[in-house]
Short mmCIF file of C-alpha atoms in Angstrom, two decimals:
data_model
loop_
_atom_site.label_atom_id
_atom_site.label_comp_id
_atom_site.label_asym_id
_atom_site.label_seq_id
_atom_site.Cartn_x
_atom_site.Cartn_y
_atom_site.Cartn_z
CA MET A 1 -13.78 21.89 36.58
CA GLN A 2 -11.47 24.60 37.90
CA VAL A 3 -8.52 22.94 39.64
CA GLN A 4 -5.09 24.56 39.73
CA LEU A 5 -2.34 21.93 39.80
CA THR A 6 1.36 22.45 40.33
CA ASP A 7 3.77 21.13 37.69
CA ARG A 8 4.60 18.15 39.90
CA GLN A 9 0.92 17.35 40.46
CA GLN A 10 0.35 17.52 36.71
CA HIS A 11 3.21 15.08 36.09
CA ILE A 12 1.82 12.63 38.66
CA LEU A 13 -1.73 12.88 37.26
CA ARG A 14 -0.50 12.41 33.69
CA ALA A 15 1.56 9.36 34.67
CA THR A 16 -1.33 7.86 36.66
CA VAL A 17 -3.78 8.25 33.79
CA ARG A 18 -1.38 6.83 31.23
CA HIS A 19 -0.45 3.86 33.43
CA TYR A 20 -4.10 3.05 34.12
CA ILE A 21 -4.97 3.33 30.42
CA ALA A 22 -2.18 0.88 29.62
CA THR A 23 -2.83 -1.68 32.38
CA ALA A 24 -6.47 -1.37 33.52
CA GLU A 25 -5.10 -1.88 37.05
CA PRO A 26 -5.27 0.61 39.96
CA VAL A 27 -2.04 2.58 40.08
CA GLY A 28 0.23 2.74 43.12
CA SER A 29 3.23 4.94 43.82
CA LYS A 30 5.66 2.01 43.35
CA ALA A 31 4.48 1.46 39.78
CA LEU A 32 4.99 5.13 38.95
CA VAL A 33 8.51 5.11 40.44
CA GLU A 34 9.45 2.04 38.40
CA GLU A 35 7.84 3.04 35.10
CA TYR A 36 8.24 6.81 34.93
CA ASN A 37 11.21 9.08 35.49
CA LEU A 38 9.44 11.48 37.84
CA GLY A 39 12.50 12.44 39.89
CA VAL A 40 10.72 12.11 43.27
CA SER A 41 10.43 9.41 45.93
CA SER A 42 7.63 6.92 46.35
CA ALA A 43 6.53 8.74 49.52
CA THR A 44 6.27 12.05 47.69
CA ILE A 45 4.22 10.40 44.94
CA ARG A 46 1.86 8.87 47.55
CA ASN A 47 1.35 12.29 49.13
CA ILE A 48 0.60 13.93 45.79
CA MET A 49 -1.79 11.14 44.81
CA GLY A 50 -3.56 11.72 48.11
CA VAL A 51 -3.96 15.40 47.26
CA LEU A 52 -5.29 14.52 43.80
CA GLU A 53 -7.79 12.18 45.43
CA LYS A 54 -8.98 14.89 47.82
CA VAL A 55 -9.78 17.25 44.92
CA GLY A 56 -11.67 14.49 43.10
CA LEU A 57 -9.24 13.68 40.27
CA LEU A 58 -8.34 10.18 41.50
CA TYR A 59 -10.12 7.63 43.67
CA GLN A 60 -9.50 4.23 45.24
CA PRO A 61 -11.86 1.42 44.13
CA HIS A 62 -10.87 -0.45 47.31
CA THR A 63 -9.14 0.79 50.46
CA SER A 64 -6.09 -1.41 49.89
CA ALA A 65 -5.83 -0.73 46.17
CA GLY A 66 -4.01 1.89 44.18
CA ARG A 67 -5.83 4.79 42.59
CA ILE A 68 -7.59 5.25 39.27
CA PRO A 69 -8.67 8.43 37.45
CA SER A 70 -12.16 9.83 37.98
CA ASP A 71 -14.14 11.43 35.16
CA SER A 72 -12.84 14.79 36.42
CA GLY A 73 -9.28 13.47 36.34
CA TYR A 74 -9.69 12.40 32.73
CA ARG A 75 -11.18 15.82 31.93
CA ILE A 76 -8.15 17.66 33.32
CA TYR A 77 -5.92 15.22 31.44
CA VAL A 78 -7.70 15.80 28.13
CA ASP A 79 -7.96 19.58 28.49
CA GLN A 80 -4.47 20.28 29.83
CA LEU A 81 -2.06 17.36 29.78
CA ILE A 82 -2.23 15.36 26.55
CA THR A 83 0.40 15.50 23.83
CA PRO A 84 -1.11 14.84 20.37
CA PRO A 85 0.74 12.08 18.49
CA GLU A 86 2.59 13.28 15.39
CA THR A 87 2.41 10.19 13.18
CA LEU A 88 -0.94 8.55 13.94
CA PRO A 89 -3.15 10.97 11.96
CA ARG A 90 -0.89 10.46 8.96
CA ASP A 91 -1.05 6.67 9.42
CA LEU A 92 -4.85 6.82 9.35
CA GLU A 93 -4.85 9.06 6.30
CA VAL A 94 -2.52 6.65 4.47
CA ALA A 95 -4.68 3.67 5.44
CA LEU A 96 -7.83 5.41 4.20
CA GLN A 97 -6.20 6.43 0.94
CA ASN A 98 -4.65 3.01 0.29
CA ARG A 99 -7.69 0.93 1.16
CA LEU A 100 -10.50 3.20 0.01
CA ASN A 101 -10.86 4.53 -3.51
CA PHE A 102 -13.83 6.87 -3.32
CA GLU A 103 -13.89 7.20 -7.12
CA ASP A 104 -14.78 3.49 -7.37
CA ARG A 105 -17.12 3.27 -4.38
CA SER A 106 -20.63 4.26 -3.47
CA LEU A 107 -20.88 6.83 -0.70
CA GLU A 108 -22.26 4.22 1.69
CA GLY A 109 -19.42 1.84 0.81
CA LEU A 110 -16.89 4.58 1.46
CA LEU A 111 -18.33 5.33 4.89
CA GLN A 112 -18.52 1.65 5.82
CA GLY A 113 -14.88 1.17 4.87
CA ALA A 114 -13.82 4.30 6.76
CA ALA A 115 -15.73 3.13 9.85
CA GLN A 116 -13.94 -0.23 9.80
CA ILE A 117 -10.50 1.36 9.44
CA LEU A 118 -11.24 3.88 12.18
CA ALA A 119 -12.36 1.10 14.55
CA THR A 120 -9.25 -0.97 13.82
CA ILE A 121 -6.79 1.88 14.34
CA SER A 122 -8.50 3.44 17.37
CA GLY A 123 -9.45 0.19 19.12
CA CYS A 124 -12.88 1.74 19.79
CA ILE A 125 -16.39 1.46 18.42
CA SER A 126 -16.48 3.74 15.40
CA LEU A 127 -19.58 5.75 14.51
CA ILE A 128 -20.03 7.53 11.18
CA THR A 129 -23.34 9.08 10.17
CA MET A 130 -24.58 9.25 6.63
CA PRO A 131 -24.50 12.84 5.36
CA GLN A 132 -27.64 14.94 5.42
CA ALA A 133 -28.51 15.31 1.77
CA GLY A 134 -29.84 18.72 0.77
CA SER A 135 -29.97 20.18 4.27
CA ALA A 136 -32.93 22.52 4.67
CA VAL A 137 -32.18 26.21 4.13
CA LEU A 138 -33.92 28.92 6.13
CA ARG A 139 -36.24 31.17 4.13
CA HIS A 140 -38.05 33.08 6.88
CA LEU A 141 -38.32 33.22 10.67
CA GLN A 142 -40.98 34.94 12.75
CA LEU A 143 -41.64 35.38 16.46
CA VAL A 144 -45.32 35.67 17.35
CA GLN A 145 -46.69 36.49 20.81
CA MET A 146 -49.29 33.98 21.95
CA GLU A 147 -50.90 33.97 25.41
CA ALA A 148 -49.24 35.93 28.20
CA GLY A 149 -45.59 35.03 28.58
CA ARG A 150 -45.55 32.62 25.61
CA VAL A 151 -44.05 33.04 22.15
CA MET A 152 -44.10 30.87 19.05
CA LEU A 153 -41.07 30.67 16.78
CA ILE A 154 -42.08 29.89 13.20
CA VAL A 155 -39.48 28.79 10.63
CA VAL A 156 -40.10 28.41 6.90
CA THR A 157 -37.50 26.53 4.82
CA ASP A 158 -36.61 26.89 1.14
CA SER A 159 -38.96 24.00 0.32
CA TYR A 160 -41.77 25.96 2.06
CA GLU A 161 -41.97 23.47 4.90
CA THR A 162 -43.04 25.13 8.17
CA HIS A 163 -41.70 24.24 11.60
CA SER A 164 -42.63 25.83 14.91
CA ALA A 165 -41.69 25.81 18.58
CA LEU A 166 -43.65 27.25 21.50
CA MET A 167 -41.60 28.69 24.36
CA ASP A 168 -41.70 30.94 27.38
CA LEU A 169 -40.50 34.53 27.20
CA PRO A 170 -37.33 35.35 29.15
CA LYS A 171 -38.17 35.88 32.83
CA GLY A 172 -37.44 39.60 32.68
CA LYS A 173 -39.96 40.04 29.87
CA GLN A 174 -42.70 37.98 31.51
CA THR A 175 -43.26 40.76 34.03
CA GLU A 176 -43.98 43.36 31.33
CA LEU A 177 -47.72 43.67 30.78
CA ASP A 178 -47.64 45.87 27.70
CA THR A 179 -48.26 43.40 24.87
CA GLU A 180 -47.69 46.11 22.24
CA VAL A 181 -44.15 46.65 23.55
CA ILE A 182 -43.50 42.91 23.45
CA ASP A 183 -44.86 42.71 19.88
CA ARG A 184 -42.53 45.50 18.73
CA GLU A 185 -39.52 43.89 20.36
CA LEU A 186 -40.36 40.49 18.87
CA GLN A 187 -40.55 42.08 15.42
CA ILE A 188 -37.13 43.70 15.90
CA VAL A 189 -35.64 40.38 16.99
CA SER A 190 -37.36 38.62 14.06
CA ASN A 191 -35.78 41.13 11.67
CA PHE A 192 -32.38 40.45 13.26
CA LEU A 193 -32.80 36.68 12.84
CA ASN A 194 -33.88 36.99 9.22
CA SER A 195 -31.02 39.29 8.27
CA HIS A 196 -28.43 36.94 9.79
CA LEU A 197 -29.91 33.50 9.12
CA ARG A 198 -31.84 33.72 5.84
CA GLY A 199 -30.21 31.48 3.25
CA LYS A 200 -28.28 29.41 5.82
CA SER A 201 -28.85 25.74 6.49
CA LEU A 202 -30.45 24.62 9.72
CA VAL A 203 -27.17 23.10 10.91
CA GLU A 204 -25.47 26.51 10.67
CA ILE A 205 -27.68 28.36 13.14
CA LYS A 206 -25.31 27.88 16.06
CA ALA A 207 -22.80 30.12 14.31
CA LEU A 208 -25.02 33.17 14.85
CA ASP A 209 -23.23 35.83 16.91
CA TRP A 210 -25.87 36.71 19.50
CA SER A 211 -23.67 39.50 20.86
CA GLN A 212 -24.67 41.57 17.83
CA LEU A 213 -28.13 42.00 19.31
CA ASP A 214 -28.56 45.46 20.83
CA ARG A 215 -28.16 45.50 24.60
CA ASP A 216 -31.89 46.01 25.15
CA PHE A 217 -32.59 42.72 23.37
CA GLN A 218 -29.78 40.55 24.76
CA CYS A 219 -32.22 38.78 27.07
CA TYR A 220 -33.77 37.12 24.02
CA GLY A 221 -30.49 35.50 22.97
CA ASP A 222 -30.30 32.46 25.26
CA PHE A 223 -33.89 31.33 24.97
CA LEU A 224 -33.89 31.77 21.18
CA LYS A 225 -30.67 29.82 20.81
CA LYS A 226 -32.18 26.92 22.75
CA ALA A 227 -35.39 27.07 20.72
CA LEU A 228 -33.55 27.12 17.38
CA THR A 229 -31.31 24.25 18.47
CA GLU A 230 -34.27 22.13 19.54
CA LEU A 231 -36.12 22.97 16.33
CA THR A 232 -33.12 21.88 14.29
CA ARG A 233 -32.78 18.69 16.31
CA ARG A 234 -36.38 17.74 15.58
CA THR A 235 -36.25 18.79 11.94
CA LEU A 236 -33.11 16.79 11.16
CA ALA A 237 -34.45 13.53 12.59
CA PRO A 238 -32.50 10.69 10.95
CA SER A 239 -33.59 7.38 9.54
CA ALA A 240 -32.64 4.22 11.41
CA THR A 241 -29.88 3.33 8.93
CA GLN A 242 -27.84 6.51 9.10
CA ILE A 243 -25.05 5.42 11.45
CA MET A 244 -22.25 3.09 10.34
CA ILE A 245 -21.08 1.18 13.44
CA ARG A 246 -17.95 -0.99 13.55
CA GLY A 247 -15.68 -2.49 16.23
CA VAL A 248 -18.36 -3.45 18.77
CA SER A 249 -17.27 -7.00 19.65
CA GLU A 250 -13.65 -6.09 20.35
CA VAL A 251 -14.47 -3.16 22.64
CA LEU A 252 -17.11 -5.02 24.62
CA ARG A 253 -14.46 -7.57 25.63
CA GLN A 254 -12.71 -4.85 27.66
CA PRO A 255 -12.84 -5.44 31.47
CA GLU A 256 -15.05 -2.38 31.96
CA PHE A 257 -17.88 -4.22 30.19
CA SER A 258 -17.77 -7.46 32.17
CA GLN A 259 -21.36 -7.13 33.37
CA SER A 260 -23.89 -8.52 30.89
CA GLN A 261 -26.56 -5.97 31.81
CA GLN A 262 -24.24 -3.10 30.94
CA VAL A 263 -23.38 -4.66 27.59
CA GLN A 264 -27.08 -5.20 26.89
CA THR A 265 -27.97 -1.52 27.45
CA ILE A 266 -25.12 -0.34 25.20
CA MET A 267 -26.10 -2.78 22.47
CA GLN A 268 -29.71 -1.68 22.70
CA LEU A 269 -28.62 1.94 22.22
CA LEU A 270 -26.42 1.07 19.24
CA GLU A 271 -28.96 -1.19 17.55
CA GLU A 272 -32.41 0.11 18.49
CA GLU A 273 -32.07 3.71 19.72
CA GLN A 274 -29.80 5.24 17.11
CA GLU A 275 -31.84 8.41 16.86
CA GLN A 276 -30.77 9.41 20.39
CA LEU A 277 -27.15 8.65 19.57
CA TRP A 278 -27.37 10.48 16.23
CA HIS A 279 -28.50 13.71 17.86
CA LEU A 280 -25.65 13.47 20.36
CA ILE A 281 -22.78 12.94 17.93
CA PHE A 282 -24.15 15.29 15.26
CA GLU A 283 -24.26 18.23 17.68
CA GLU A 284 -22.41 21.07 15.96
CA PRO A 285 -19.04 21.59 17.69
CA GLU A 286 -17.25 24.88 18.12
CA THR A 287 -14.77 25.73 15.39
CA GLU A 288 -11.05 26.34 15.66
CA GLU A 289 -9.40 29.53 14.40
CA CYS A 290 -8.67 27.79 11.09
CA GLY A 291 -12.40 27.16 10.61
CA LYS A 292 -12.23 23.40 11.24
CA PRO A 293 -14.75 21.94 13.70
CA ARG A 294 -13.22 21.07 17.03
CA VAL A 295 -13.25 17.51 18.32
CA THR A 296 -15.82 17.10 21.11
CA VAL A 297 -14.84 14.84 24.02
CA ARG A 298 -17.57 13.65 26.41
CA ILE A 299 -16.25 11.68 29.36
CA GLY A 300 -18.35 9.34 31.50
CA ALA A 301 -21.24 11.16 33.16
CA GLU A 302 -20.83 14.09 30.72
CA ASN A 303 -22.73 11.88 28.27
CA PRO A 304 -26.47 12.58 28.63
CA LEU A 305 -27.40 9.04 27.53
CA GLN A 306 -27.39 6.71 30.54
CA PRO A 307 -26.17 3.55 28.74
CA ILE A 308 -22.84 5.22 27.84
CA GLN A 309 -22.16 7.10 31.07
CA THR A 310 -19.30 4.68 31.76
CA CYS A 311 -17.85 5.45 28.34
CA SER A 312 -16.14 8.29 26.52
CA LEU A 313 -17.50 9.57 23.23
CA ILE A 314 -15.17 11.52 20.94
CA SER A 315 -16.71 13.09 17.85
CA SER A 316 -16.42 15.75 15.20
CA THR A 317 -18.30 16.67 12.05
CA TYR A 318 -17.33 16.38 8.42
CA ARG A 319 -18.36 19.07 6.01
CA ARG A 320 -19.44 19.91 2.53
CA GLY A 321 -17.93 23.33 2.02
CA THR A 322 -18.54 25.17 5.29
CA THR A 323 -21.66 23.22 6.25
CA SER A 324 -21.51 20.25 8.61
CA VAL A 325 -23.43 17.40 6.98
CA GLY A 326 -22.34 14.35 8.97
CA SER A 327 -20.36 13.21 11.97
CA VAL A 328 -17.58 10.80 12.80
CA GLY A 329 -16.75 9.51 16.26
CA VAL A 330 -15.41 6.75 18.47
CA LEU A 331 -16.91 5.24 21.62
CA GLY A 332 -14.94 3.33 24.22
CA PRO A 333 -14.41 2.96 27.95
CA THR A 334 -13.28 6.07 29.82
CA ARG A 335 -9.95 4.23 30.04
CA LEU A 336 -9.00 4.89 26.44
CA ASP A 337 -6.04 6.42 24.64
CA TYR A 338 -7.38 9.97 24.34
CA GLU A 339 -4.41 11.36 22.42
CA SER A 340 -4.78 8.78 19.68
CA ALA A 341 -8.59 8.80 19.62
CA ILE A 342 -8.80 12.59 19.29
CA ALA A 343 -6.18 12.59 16.54
CA VAL A 344 -7.78 9.86 14.43
CA VAL A 345 -11.29 11.32 14.75
CA SER A 346 -10.00 14.67 13.49
CA ALA A 347 -8.08 13.01 10.65
CA ALA A 348 -11.09 10.89 9.62
CA ALA A 349 -13.35 13.96 9.59
CA ASP A 350 -10.85 15.78 7.34
CA TYR A 351 -10.67 12.81 4.97
CA LEU A 352 -14.45 12.49 4.68
CA SER A 353 -14.82 16.24 4.12
CA GLU A 354 -12.37 16.01 1.23
CA SER A 355 -13.97 12.85 -0.19
CA LEU A 356 -17.46 14.31 -0.11
CA SER A 357 -16.70 16.63 -3.02
CA TYR A 358 -16.71 13.57 -5.32
CA PHE A 359 -20.34 12.76 -4.57
CA ASN A 360 -23.51 14.60 -5.53
CA LEU A 361 -25.77 15.01 -2.51
#
């Protein structure tokens, strides 16, 4: 969401979000004057909150109430206004090191213990997936023209398993009637894919730099990326026991989950529909300049799964070497401490990446 805020508007939005996170009560200008040193009058704060409401960052649950952040308000807060805590990641690391000895534990025991500590420190539901043992490695890829306007992507792994996906050609190519031209272009693109992806695991395919395709073949990039991602999603289907979940009862006592029907749908997702959740939290995030995976923050309606569209899901992946093999995340109401949650998820992912070297997968 592209919203340009003045410094004063940013200060008011930050204070409103933090006060609502702390109290779970709609925030009025009087509360901000009393609790925060904003250097402006209550009237000025009311005017600014009105502006923030008009652009969709705050809203009033009732006409006589104060204001609370919208999903868009939380998004601006997370992207632009948070200050990462300095000590909390270290506190989590110390707790993990003191309470978990991975040399004396099974891998599953280590992940269960880490999930419990993460839930306790974050105050959220913690989610840690079991690592993907021996992730499939790409041996060969081929694009084959089928009927008019349709192409099949065929992938062969190092274990000689074959996976395929049928898809439509890019719109610009569907108008070309010369099938020989299409065949030649598909072979060139197949050669490009093989030269860049052969020997890589399926979870690494998103790292392919599609800009290296010649300009004449750029139109293939988007539809191939989607096809490869979907193929990977289906190929890496997890078993029902691959997510360690802790901290449920405490979080579901939060006021946001007062309706029994809402709790029931969340519990059903956590207990019976883990495959959907697994694919969401194991989605490969972008990497930072240092090569670490970024922490992904999905707020409210940004979550594609309906049962958690009143929640925020914060996740990252842990790695074996440079390959993402599992994920770690926290789930809570949109009214959560984002600074702390982002920091502890990142710290937990780092710890698990380091610990994984002690286990043979």
